[in-house]
XYZ file of N, CA and C in Angstrom:
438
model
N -151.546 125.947 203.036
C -152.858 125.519 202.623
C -153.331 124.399 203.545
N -154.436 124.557 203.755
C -155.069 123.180 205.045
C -156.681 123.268 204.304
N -156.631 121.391 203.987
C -157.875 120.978 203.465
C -158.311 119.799 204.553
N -159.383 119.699 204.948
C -159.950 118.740 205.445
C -161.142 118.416 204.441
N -161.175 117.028 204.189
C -161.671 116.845 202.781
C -162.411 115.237 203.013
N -163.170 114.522 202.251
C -163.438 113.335 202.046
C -163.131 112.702 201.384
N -162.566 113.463 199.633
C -161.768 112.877 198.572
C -160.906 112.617 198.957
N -159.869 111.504 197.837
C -158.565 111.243 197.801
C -157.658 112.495 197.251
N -156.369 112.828 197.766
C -155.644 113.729 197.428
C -154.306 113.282 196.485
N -154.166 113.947 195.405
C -153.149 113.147 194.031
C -151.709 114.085 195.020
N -150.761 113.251 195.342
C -149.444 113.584 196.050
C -148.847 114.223 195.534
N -148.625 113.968 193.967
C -147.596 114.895 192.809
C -148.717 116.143 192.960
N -149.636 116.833 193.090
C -150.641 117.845 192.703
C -150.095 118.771 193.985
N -150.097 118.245 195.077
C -149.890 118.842 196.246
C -148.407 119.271 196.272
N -147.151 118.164 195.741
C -145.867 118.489 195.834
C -145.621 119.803 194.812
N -146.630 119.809 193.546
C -146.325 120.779 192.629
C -146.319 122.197 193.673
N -147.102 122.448 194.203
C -147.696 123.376 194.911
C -146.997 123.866 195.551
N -145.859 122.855 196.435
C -144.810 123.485 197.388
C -143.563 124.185 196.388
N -143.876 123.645 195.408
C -142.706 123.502 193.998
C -142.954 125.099 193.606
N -143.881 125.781 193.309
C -144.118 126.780 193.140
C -143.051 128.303 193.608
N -142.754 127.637 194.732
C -141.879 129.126 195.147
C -140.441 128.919 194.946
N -140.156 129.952 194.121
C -138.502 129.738 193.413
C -137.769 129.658 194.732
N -137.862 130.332 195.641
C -136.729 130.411 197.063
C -136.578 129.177 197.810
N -137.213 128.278 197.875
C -137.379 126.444 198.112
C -136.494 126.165 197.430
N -135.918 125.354 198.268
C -134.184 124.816 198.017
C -135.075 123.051 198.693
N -135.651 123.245 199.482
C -136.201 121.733 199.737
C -137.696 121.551 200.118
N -137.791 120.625 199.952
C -139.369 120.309 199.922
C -139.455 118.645 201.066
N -140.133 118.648 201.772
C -140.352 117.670 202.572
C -141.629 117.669 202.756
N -142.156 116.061 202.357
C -143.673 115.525 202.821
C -143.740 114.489 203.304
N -144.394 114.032 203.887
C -145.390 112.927 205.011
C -146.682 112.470 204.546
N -147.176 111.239 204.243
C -148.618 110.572 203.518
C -148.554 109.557 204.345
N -149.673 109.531 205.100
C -149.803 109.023 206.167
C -150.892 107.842 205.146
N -150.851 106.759 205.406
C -151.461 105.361 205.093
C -152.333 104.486 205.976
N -153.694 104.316 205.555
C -154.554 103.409 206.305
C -153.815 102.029 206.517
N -153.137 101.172 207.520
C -152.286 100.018 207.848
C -153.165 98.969 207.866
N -153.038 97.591 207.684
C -154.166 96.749 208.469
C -153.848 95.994 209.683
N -153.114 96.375 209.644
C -153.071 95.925 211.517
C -152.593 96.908 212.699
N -153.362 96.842 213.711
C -152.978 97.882 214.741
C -153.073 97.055 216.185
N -152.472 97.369 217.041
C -153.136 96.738 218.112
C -153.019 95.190 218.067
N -152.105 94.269 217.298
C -152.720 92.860 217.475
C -153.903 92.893 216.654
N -154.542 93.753 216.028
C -155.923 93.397 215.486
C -155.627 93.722 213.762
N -156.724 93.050 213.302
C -156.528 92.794 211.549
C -157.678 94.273 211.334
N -156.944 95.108 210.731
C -158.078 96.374 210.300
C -158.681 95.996 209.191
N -159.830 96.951 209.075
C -160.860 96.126 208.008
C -160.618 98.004 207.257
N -160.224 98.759 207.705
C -160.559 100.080 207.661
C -160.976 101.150 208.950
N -160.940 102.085 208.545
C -160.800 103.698 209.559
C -161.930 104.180 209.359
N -162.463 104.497 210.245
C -163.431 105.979 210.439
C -163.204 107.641 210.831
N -162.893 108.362 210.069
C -162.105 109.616 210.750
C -163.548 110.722 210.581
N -163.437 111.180 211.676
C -164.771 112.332 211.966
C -163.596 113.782 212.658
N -164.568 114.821 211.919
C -163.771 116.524 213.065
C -164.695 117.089 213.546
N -164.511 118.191 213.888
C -165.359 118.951 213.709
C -165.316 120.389 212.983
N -166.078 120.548 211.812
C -165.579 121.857 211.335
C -165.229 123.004 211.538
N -164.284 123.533 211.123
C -163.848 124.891 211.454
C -163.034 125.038 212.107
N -163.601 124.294 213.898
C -162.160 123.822 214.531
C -161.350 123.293 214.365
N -161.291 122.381 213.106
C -160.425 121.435 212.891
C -159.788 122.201 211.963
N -159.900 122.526 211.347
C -158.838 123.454 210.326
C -158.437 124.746 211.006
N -159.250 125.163 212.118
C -158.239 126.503 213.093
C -157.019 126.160 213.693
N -157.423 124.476 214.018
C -156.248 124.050 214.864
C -154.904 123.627 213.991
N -155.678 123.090 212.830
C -154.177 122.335 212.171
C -153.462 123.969 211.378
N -154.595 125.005 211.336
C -153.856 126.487 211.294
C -152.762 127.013 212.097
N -153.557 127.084 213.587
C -152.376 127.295 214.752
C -151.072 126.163 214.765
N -150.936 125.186 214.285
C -150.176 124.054 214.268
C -148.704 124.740 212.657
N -149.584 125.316 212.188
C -148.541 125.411 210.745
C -147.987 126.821 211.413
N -149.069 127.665 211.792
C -148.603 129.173 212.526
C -146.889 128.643 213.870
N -147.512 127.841 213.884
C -146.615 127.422 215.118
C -144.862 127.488 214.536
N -145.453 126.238 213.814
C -144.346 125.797 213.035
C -143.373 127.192 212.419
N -143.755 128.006 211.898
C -143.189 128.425 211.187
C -142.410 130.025 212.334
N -143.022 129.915 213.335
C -142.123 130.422 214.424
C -140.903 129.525 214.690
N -141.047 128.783 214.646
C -139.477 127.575 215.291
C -138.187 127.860 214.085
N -139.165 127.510 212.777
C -138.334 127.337 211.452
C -138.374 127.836 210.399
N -137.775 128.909 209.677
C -137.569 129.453 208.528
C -138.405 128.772 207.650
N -139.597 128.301 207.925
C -140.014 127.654 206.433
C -140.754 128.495 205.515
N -141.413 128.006 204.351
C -141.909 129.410 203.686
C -143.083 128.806 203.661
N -143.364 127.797 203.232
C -145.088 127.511 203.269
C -145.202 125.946 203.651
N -146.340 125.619 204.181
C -146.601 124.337 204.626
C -148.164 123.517 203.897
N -148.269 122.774 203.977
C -149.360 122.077 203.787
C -150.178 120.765 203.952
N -151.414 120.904 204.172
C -151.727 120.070 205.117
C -153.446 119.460 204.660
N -152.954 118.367 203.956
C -154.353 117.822 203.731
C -154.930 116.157 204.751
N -155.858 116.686 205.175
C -156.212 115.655 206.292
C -157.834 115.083 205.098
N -157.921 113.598 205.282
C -159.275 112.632 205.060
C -160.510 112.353 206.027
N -161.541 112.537 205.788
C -162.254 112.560 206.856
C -163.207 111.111 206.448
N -164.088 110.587 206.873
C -164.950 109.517 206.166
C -164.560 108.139 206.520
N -165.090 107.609 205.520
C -164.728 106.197 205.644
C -163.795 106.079 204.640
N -162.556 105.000 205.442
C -161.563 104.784 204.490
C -160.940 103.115 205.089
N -160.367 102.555 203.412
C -159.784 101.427 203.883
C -158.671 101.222 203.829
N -158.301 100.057 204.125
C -156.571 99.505 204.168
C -156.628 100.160 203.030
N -154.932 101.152 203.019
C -154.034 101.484 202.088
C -154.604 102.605 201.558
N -155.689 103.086 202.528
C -155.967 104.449 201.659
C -155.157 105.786 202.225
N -154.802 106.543 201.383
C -154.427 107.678 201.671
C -155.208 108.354 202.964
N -154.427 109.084 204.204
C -155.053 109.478 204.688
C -154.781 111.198 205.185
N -153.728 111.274 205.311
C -153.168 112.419 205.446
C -151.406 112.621 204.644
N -151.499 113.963 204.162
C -150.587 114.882 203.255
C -149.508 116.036 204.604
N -149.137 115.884 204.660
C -148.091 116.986 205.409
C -147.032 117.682 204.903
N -146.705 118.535 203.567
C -145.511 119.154 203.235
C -145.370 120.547 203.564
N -144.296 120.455 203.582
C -143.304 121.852 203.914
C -141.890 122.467 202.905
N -141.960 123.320 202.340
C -140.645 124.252 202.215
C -140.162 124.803 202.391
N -138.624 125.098 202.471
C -137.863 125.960 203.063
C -136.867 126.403 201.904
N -136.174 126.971 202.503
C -134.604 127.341 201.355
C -133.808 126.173 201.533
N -133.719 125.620 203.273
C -132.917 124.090 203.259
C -133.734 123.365 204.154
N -132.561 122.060 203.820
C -133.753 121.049 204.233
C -133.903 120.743 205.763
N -132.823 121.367 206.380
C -133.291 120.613 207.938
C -134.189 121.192 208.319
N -134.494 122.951 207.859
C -136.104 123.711 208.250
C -137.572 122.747 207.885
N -137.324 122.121 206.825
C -138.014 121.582 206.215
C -138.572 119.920 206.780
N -137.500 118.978 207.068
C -137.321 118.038 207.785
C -138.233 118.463 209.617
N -137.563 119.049 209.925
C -137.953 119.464 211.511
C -139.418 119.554 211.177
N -139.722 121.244 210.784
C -141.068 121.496 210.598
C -142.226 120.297 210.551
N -141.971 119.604 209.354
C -142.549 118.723 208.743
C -143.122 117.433 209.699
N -141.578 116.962 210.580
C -141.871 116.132 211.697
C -142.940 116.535 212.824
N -142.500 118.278 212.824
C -143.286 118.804 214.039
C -144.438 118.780 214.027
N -145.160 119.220 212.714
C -146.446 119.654 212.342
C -146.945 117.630 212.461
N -146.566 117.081 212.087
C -147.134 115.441 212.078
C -146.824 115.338 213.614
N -146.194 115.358 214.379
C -146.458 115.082 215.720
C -147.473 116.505 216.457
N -147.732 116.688 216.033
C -148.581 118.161 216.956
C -150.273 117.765 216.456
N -150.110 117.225 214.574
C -151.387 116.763 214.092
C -151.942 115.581 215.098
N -150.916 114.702 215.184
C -151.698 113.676 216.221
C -152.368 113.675 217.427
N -151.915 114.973 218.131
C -152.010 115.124 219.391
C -153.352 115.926 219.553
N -152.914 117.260 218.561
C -153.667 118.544 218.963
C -154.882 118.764 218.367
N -155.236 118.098 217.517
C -155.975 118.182 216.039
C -157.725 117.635 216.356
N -158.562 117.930 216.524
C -159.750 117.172 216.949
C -160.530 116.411 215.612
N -159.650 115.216 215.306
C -160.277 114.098 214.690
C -160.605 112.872 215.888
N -161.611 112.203 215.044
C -161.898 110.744 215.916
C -161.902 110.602 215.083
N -161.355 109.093 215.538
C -160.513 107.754 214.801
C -161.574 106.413 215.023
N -161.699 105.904 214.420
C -162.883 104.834 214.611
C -162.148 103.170 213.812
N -161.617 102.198 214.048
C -161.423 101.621 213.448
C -162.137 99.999 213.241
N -162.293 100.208 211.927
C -163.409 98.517 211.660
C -162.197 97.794 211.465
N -162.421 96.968 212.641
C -161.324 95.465 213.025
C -162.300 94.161 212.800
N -161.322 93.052 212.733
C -162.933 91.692 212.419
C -163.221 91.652 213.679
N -162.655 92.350 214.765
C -163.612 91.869 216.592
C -164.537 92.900 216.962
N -164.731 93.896 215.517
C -165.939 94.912 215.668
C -165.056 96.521 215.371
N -165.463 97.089 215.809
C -165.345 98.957 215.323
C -164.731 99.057 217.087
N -163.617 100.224 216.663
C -162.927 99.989 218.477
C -162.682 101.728 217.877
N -163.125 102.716 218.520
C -162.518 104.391 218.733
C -161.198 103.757 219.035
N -160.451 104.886 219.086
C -158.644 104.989 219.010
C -158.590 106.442 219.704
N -157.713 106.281 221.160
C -156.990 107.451 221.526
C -155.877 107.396 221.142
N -155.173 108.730 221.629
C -154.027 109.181 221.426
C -153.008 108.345 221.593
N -152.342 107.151 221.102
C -151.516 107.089 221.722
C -150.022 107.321 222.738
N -149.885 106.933 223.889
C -148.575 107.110 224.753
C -147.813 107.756 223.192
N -147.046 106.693 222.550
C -145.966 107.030 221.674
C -146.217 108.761 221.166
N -147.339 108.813 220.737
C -147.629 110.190 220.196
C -147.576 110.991 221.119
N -148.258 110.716 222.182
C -148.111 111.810 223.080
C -146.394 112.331 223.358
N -145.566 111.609 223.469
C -143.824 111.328 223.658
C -143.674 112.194 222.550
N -144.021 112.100 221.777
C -143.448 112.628 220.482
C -143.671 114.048 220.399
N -144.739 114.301 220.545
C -145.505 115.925 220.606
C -144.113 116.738 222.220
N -144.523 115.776 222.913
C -143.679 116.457 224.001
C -142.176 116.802 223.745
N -141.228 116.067 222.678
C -140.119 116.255 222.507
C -140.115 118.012 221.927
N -141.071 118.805 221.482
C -141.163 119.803 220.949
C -141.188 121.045 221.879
């Protein structure tokens, strides 16, 4: 399942979901959190923009991906778009498998491939003003280990 959404997403609602298929032996998720500091700088809050359609084709090809590498059985993937502040929920990433290292891997993969491959802009309100956000080096490293 892949939502790109503006609401907040309830974590237990989404875990039920992976919970659903009796053959899941493990369940692994990722909730990615608005931080307030990045960069040396004090965040005030995020701006996340996509573009539709593409953005959910891609984080599609990203789960399609995934599930070539690893036995998993279903994945899921809720991304926030809008304005959001410190400590808000921002992104959901779970996965199941029968075990857990399918589940673990996948899970890592699909969150490093989201950062990279995924066409969101990132906008962040800092007190020295609103600063866009690329990719970072680290992410990029990370996507490449795959």
């Amino acid at each position: 399942m892949i939502k790109v959404q503006l609401e907040d997403f309830d974590v237990g609602e989404e875990y039920q979901r992976l919970r659903e298929r009796a053959s899941a032996g493990a369940i692994v998720f990722f909730v990615g959190l608005v931080r307030d500091m990045n960069l040396d700088q004090q965040v005030k809050g995020l701006q996340l923009e996509h573009y539709p359609g593409m953005t959910e084709l891609q984080l599609e090809k990203i789960v399609a991906e995934a599930k070539t590498r690893w036995p998993i059985q279903d994945a899921s993937i809720v991304h926030r778009v809008g304005d959001l502040d410190v400590s808000d929920q921002i992104v959901f990433v779970g996965v199941n498998s029968a075990h857990r290292e399918a589940s673990f891997e996948a899970c890592h993969f699909i969150m490093d491939y989201l950062k990279t491959k995924a066409t969101f802009w990132k906008k962040e309100r800092t007190l020295g003003g609103d600063v866009w956000l690329d990719a970072r080096e680290s992410d990029l490293k990370a996507k490449d280990k795959w």
